[in-house]
C-alpha cells in the first residue's frame, strides 16, 4: 500500500520546529503540492521554508512552501494569517493545529495569567484557526477523500501523571481533544475528518527542560524504553492524511510507546 498526499494543500501551525516541522517534513517527503507553515518569528519561518524546499528537492519532489509569520494567540493576527493564506490558495485539504506552549510551576506559584496564556494558544487559538479555515477545508472535501483536521493534543490529556504542575497545559490538551471528537461528528457530513494525535515525550525546545530533569525516568518507565523520535510522528501524520485513512475519524491517537499505561509519577 502506497500512502501519499500528492496534489494536496496543507497548513501547519507552529511548523517551524519540533513536532510541527516533523509534520511538514512528512507531507513534503510524500508529495504535498503546497504547504503553508507559520510561527511567530519571521526568521524561523524563512529558515524552515528553506529547509523544507531543500528536503523536497532531495526527495525528487516539487513542493511549494509558503511561510507566513503570525502570532495565532492574537485574534487579529490569526484573522490576518487566514486572509494571507486565502490570497494564495483557493482550498485546503489538510489543517494541522500544532502550535502550542506550556508552563509548569507548583500550584502556589502558578499564576492565573500563566494559565490564561497557555489556554489562549493551546485551546482558543486552535478553535479560532479551525473556525477560520473550515470554509477552505470544505472546498477541498470529497466523500471519498474527506479533508483532514489534525489537532496536536498530548498524552497528558488522558493520563494523570503531571509531575511539574502544567495545570493550564493539561487542561488545554483535554479541551482540544474533546473539541476534536465533537467536531469529528459535526464535520463528518461536510466531509471533514477530525483526529487528535496524543504524543508522549519527544525531545523539542518545549519538552527539553522536563527531559533534562526527568528524562531517565521517562525512558526507563516507557514500555518501549525510549522517547519519541521524528519518524514515529511522521508515520502517523502521513497515515492520518492519506486517502487510505478516510474512514478514521474522531480518534485520539497516542504516539507514546505505551507510556500512558505505566505512570512514571509512581516511580518518583
Ligand atoms: N514535544 C513533546 O514532547 C510534546 C508532547 C505532547 C504534545 N506536544 C504538542 O506538540 C505541539 C508542538 O510542540 P513542540 O514540542 O514541537 O514545541 P516547540 O518546539 O516549542 O514548537 C512550537 C512551535 O509553535 C510555534 N509557536 C509558539 N507559539 C506560537 C504562537 N503564539 N503563534 C504561532 N506559533 C507559535 C513555535 O514557533 P515561534 O516560537 O516562532 O512562534 C514553534 O514553531 C504543541 O501543541 C505541544 O503541546 C509536544
Coordinates of N, CA and C in Angstrom, one line a residue, residues 99-192:
X99 N 0.6 24.4 16.8 CA 1.3 25.4 17.6 C 0.8 25.3 19.1
X100 N 1.7 25.3 20.0 CA 1.3 25.2 21.4 C 2.5 25.6 22.3
X101 N 2.1 25.8 23.6 CA 3.1 26.2 24.5 C 2.8 25.6 25.9
X102 N 3.7 25.6 26.8 CA 3.4 25.0 28.1 C 4.0 25.9 29.2
X103 N 3.6 25.7 30.4 CA 4.2 26.4 31.6 C 4.0 25.4 32.8
X104 N 5.1 25.3 33.5 CA 5.0 24.4 34.7 C 5.5 25.1 36.0
X105 N 4.7 25.1 37.0 CA 5.0 25.6 38.3 C 4.1 25.0 39.4
X106 N 4.6 25.0 40.6 CA 3.8 24.5 41.7 C 2.5 25.3 41.8
X107 N 1.5 24.7 42.4 CA 0.2 25.3 42.5 C 0.2 26.7 43.1
X108 N 1.0 26.9 44.2 CA 1.1 28.1 44.9 C 1.7 29.2 44.0
X109 N 2.7 28.9 43.2 CA 3.4 29.9 42.4 C 2.8 30.0 41.0
X110 N 1.8 29.2 40.7 CA 1.3 29.1 39.3 C 0.2 30.2 39.1
X111 N 0.5 31.3 38.4 CA -0.4 32.4 38.3 C -1.5 32.2 37.3
X112 N -2.6 32.8 37.5 CA -3.8 32.7 36.7 C -3.4 33.3 35.3
X113 N -2.5 34.3 35.2 CA -2.2 34.8 33.9 C -1.4 33.8 33.1
X114 N -0.6 32.9 33.8 CA 0.1 31.9 33.0 C -0.9 30.8 32.5
X115 N -1.9 30.5 33.3 CA -2.9 29.6 32.9 C -3.6 30.1 31.6
X116 N -4.0 31.4 31.7 CA -4.8 32.0 30.6 C -3.9 32.0 29.3
X117 N -2.6 32.3 29.5 CA -1.8 32.4 28.3 C -1.7 31.1 27.6
X118 N -1.5 30.0 28.3 CA -1.4 28.7 27.7 C -2.7 28.3 27.1
X119 N -3.8 28.5 27.8 CA -5.1 28.1 27.3 C -5.5 29.0 26.0
X120 N -5.1 30.2 26.0 CA -5.3 31.1 24.9 C -4.7 30.5 23.6
X121 N -3.5 30.0 23.7 CA -2.8 29.5 22.5 C -3.3 28.0 22.2
X122 N -3.3 27.2 23.3 CA -3.5 25.8 23.1 C -4.9 25.4 22.8
X123 N -5.8 26.2 23.3 CA -7.3 25.9 23.1 C -8.0 27.0 22.2
X124 N -7.9 28.3 22.7 CA -8.7 29.3 22.0 C -8.2 29.5 20.5
X125 N -6.9 29.5 20.4 CA -6.3 29.7 19.0 C -6.6 28.5 18.1
X126 N -6.6 27.3 18.7 CA -6.9 26.1 17.9 C -8.3 26.2 17.4
X127 N -9.2 26.6 18.4 CA -10.7 26.7 18.0 C -10.8 27.8 16.9
X128 N -10.1 29.0 17.1 CA -10.2 30.1 16.2 C -9.7 29.8 14.8
X129 N -8.6 29.1 14.7 CA -8.0 28.8 13.4 C -8.8 27.8 12.7
X130 N -9.4 26.8 13.4 CA -10.3 25.8 12.8 C -11.5 26.5 12.2
X131 N -12.0 27.5 13.0 CA -13.2 28.2 12.6 C -12.9 29.0 11.3
X132 N -11.7 29.6 11.3 CA -11.3 30.4 10.1 C -11.1 29.6 8.9
X133 N -10.5 28.4 9.1 CA -10.0 27.6 7.9 C -11.1 26.6 7.4
X134 N -12.2 26.4 8.2 CA -13.2 25.4 7.8 C -13.7 25.6 6.3
X135 N -14.1 26.9 6.0 CA -14.6 27.1 4.6 C -13.6 26.6 3.5
X136 N -12.3 26.9 3.7 CA -11.3 26.4 2.7 C -11.2 24.9 2.7
X137 N -11.3 24.3 3.9 CA -11.3 22.8 4.0 C -12.5 22.2 3.3
X138 N -13.6 22.8 3.4 CA -14.8 22.3 2.8 C -14.7 22.4 1.2
X139 N -14.0 23.3 0.8 CA -13.8 23.4 -0.7 C -13.0 22.3 -1.3
X140 N -12.1 21.7 -0.5 CA -11.3 20.5 -1.0 C -12.0 19.2 -0.7
X141 N -13.0 19.2 0.2 CA -13.6 18.0 0.7 C -14.4 17.2 -0.3
X142 N -14.1 15.8 -0.3 CA -15.0 15.0 -1.2 C -15.4 13.8 -0.3
X143 N -16.5 13.1 -0.7 CA -17.0 11.9 0.0 C -15.9 10.9 0.1
X144 N -15.2 10.6 -1.0 CA -14.2 9.5 -1.0 C -13.0 9.9 -0.2
X145 N -12.6 11.2 -0.2 CA -11.4 11.6 0.4 C -11.6 12.9 1.2
X146 N -12.2 12.8 2.4 CA -12.5 14.0 3.2 C -11.3 14.8 3.5
X147 N -11.5 16.1 3.7 CA -10.4 17.0 4.2 C -10.1 16.5 5.6
X148 N -8.9 16.9 6.1 CA -8.4 16.5 7.4 C -8.1 17.6 8.3
X149 N -8.5 17.6 9.5 CA -8.0 18.4 10.6 C -7.3 17.5 11.6
X150 N -6.1 17.9 11.9 CA -5.3 17.1 12.9 C -5.0 18.1 14.0
X151 N -5.4 17.7 15.2 CA -5.1 18.5 16.4 C -4.0 17.9 17.2
X152 N -2.9 18.7 17.4 CA -1.8 18.1 18.2 C -2.1 18.3 19.7
X153 N -2.7 17.2 20.2 CA -3.1 17.3 21.6 C -1.9 16.7 22.4
X154 N -2.0 15.9 23.4 CA -0.9 15.4 24.2 C -1.5 14.2 25.0
X155 N -0.5 13.3 25.3 CA -0.9 12.1 26.1 C -1.4 12.6 27.5
X156 N -1.0 13.8 27.9 CA -1.4 14.3 29.2 C -2.9 14.6 29.3
X157 N -3.5 14.6 28.1 CA -5.0 14.8 28.0 C -5.8 13.6 28.6
X158 N -5.1 12.4 28.7 CA -5.8 11.2 29.1 C -5.1 10.5 30.3
X159 N -4.0 11.1 30.8 CA -3.4 10.5 32.0 C -3.2 11.5 33.1
X160 N -2.9 10.9 34.3 CA -2.9 11.8 35.5 C -1.5 11.8 36.1
X161 N -0.5 12.0 35.3 CA 0.9 11.9 35.8 C 1.6 13.2 35.6
X162 N 0.9 14.4 35.8 CA 1.6 15.7 35.6 C 2.6 15.8 36.8
X163 N 3.9 15.8 36.5 CA 4.9 15.9 37.5 C 5.5 17.2 37.8
X164 N 5.1 18.2 36.9 CA 5.7 19.5 37.1 C 4.7 20.7 37.1
X165 N 3.5 20.4 37.4 CA 2.5 21.5 37.5 C 2.1 22.2 36.3
X166 N 1.8 21.4 35.2 CA 1.4 22.1 33.9 C -0.1 22.2 33.9
X167 N -0.7 22.9 34.9 CA -2.1 22.9 35.1 C -2.9 23.5 33.8
X168 N -2.4 24.6 33.3 CA -3.1 25.1 32.1 C -2.9 24.2 30.9
X169 N -1.7 23.6 30.8 CA -1.4 22.8 29.6 C -2.3 21.5 29.6
X170 N -2.4 20.9 30.8 CA -3.1 19.6 30.8 C -4.6 19.9 30.6
X171 N -5.1 21.0 31.1 CA -6.5 21.3 30.8 C -6.7 21.7 29.4
X172 N -5.8 22.4 28.8 CA -5.9 22.8 27.4 C -5.9 21.6 26.5
X173 N -5.1 20.6 26.8 CA -5.0 19.5 25.9 C -6.2 18.6 26.0
X174 N -6.8 18.4 27.2 CA -8.0 17.7 27.4 C -9.1 18.4 26.6
X175 N -9.1 19.8 26.7 CA -10.1 20.6 26.0 C -10.0 20.4 24.4
X176 N -8.8 20.5 23.9 CA -8.7 20.4 22.4 C -9.1 19.0 21.9
X177 N -8.8 18.0 22.7 CA -9.1 16.6 22.3 C -10.7 16.5 22.3
X178 N -11.3 17.0 23.3 CA -12.7 16.9 23.4 C -13.4 17.7 22.3
X179 N -12.8 18.9 22.0 CA -13.3 19.7 20.8 C -13.2 18.8 19.5
X180 N -12.0 18.2 19.4 CA -11.8 17.4 18.2 C -12.8 16.3 18.0
X181 N -13.2 15.6 19.1 CA -14.1 14.5 19.0 C -15.5 15.0 18.6
X182 N -15.9 16.2 19.2 CA -17.2 16.8 18.8 C -17.2 17.3 17.4
X183 N -16.1 17.9 17.0 CA -16.1 18.4 15.6 C -16.1 17.2 14.6
X184 N -15.5 16.1 15.0 CA -15.5 14.9 14.1 C -16.9 14.5 13.8
X185 N -17.8 14.6 14.7 CA -19.2 14.2 14.5 C -19.9 15.3 13.7
X186 N -19.7 16.6 14.1 CA -20.3 17.7 13.4 C -19.9 17.9 12.0
X187 N -18.6 17.7 11.7 CA -18.0 18.0 10.4 C -18.1 16.8 9.4
X188 N -18.4 15.6 9.9 CA -18.5 14.4 9.0 C -19.4 14.6 7.8
X189 N -20.6 15.2 8.1 CA -21.5 15.4 6.9 C -20.9 16.4 5.9
X190 N -20.0 17.2 6.4 CA -19.3 18.2 5.5 C -18.1 17.6 4.9
X191 N -17.8 16.4 5.1 CA -16.7 15.6 4.6 C -15.3 16.2 5.1
X192 N -15.3 16.5 6.4 CA -14.0 16.8 7.0 C -13.8 15.9 8.2

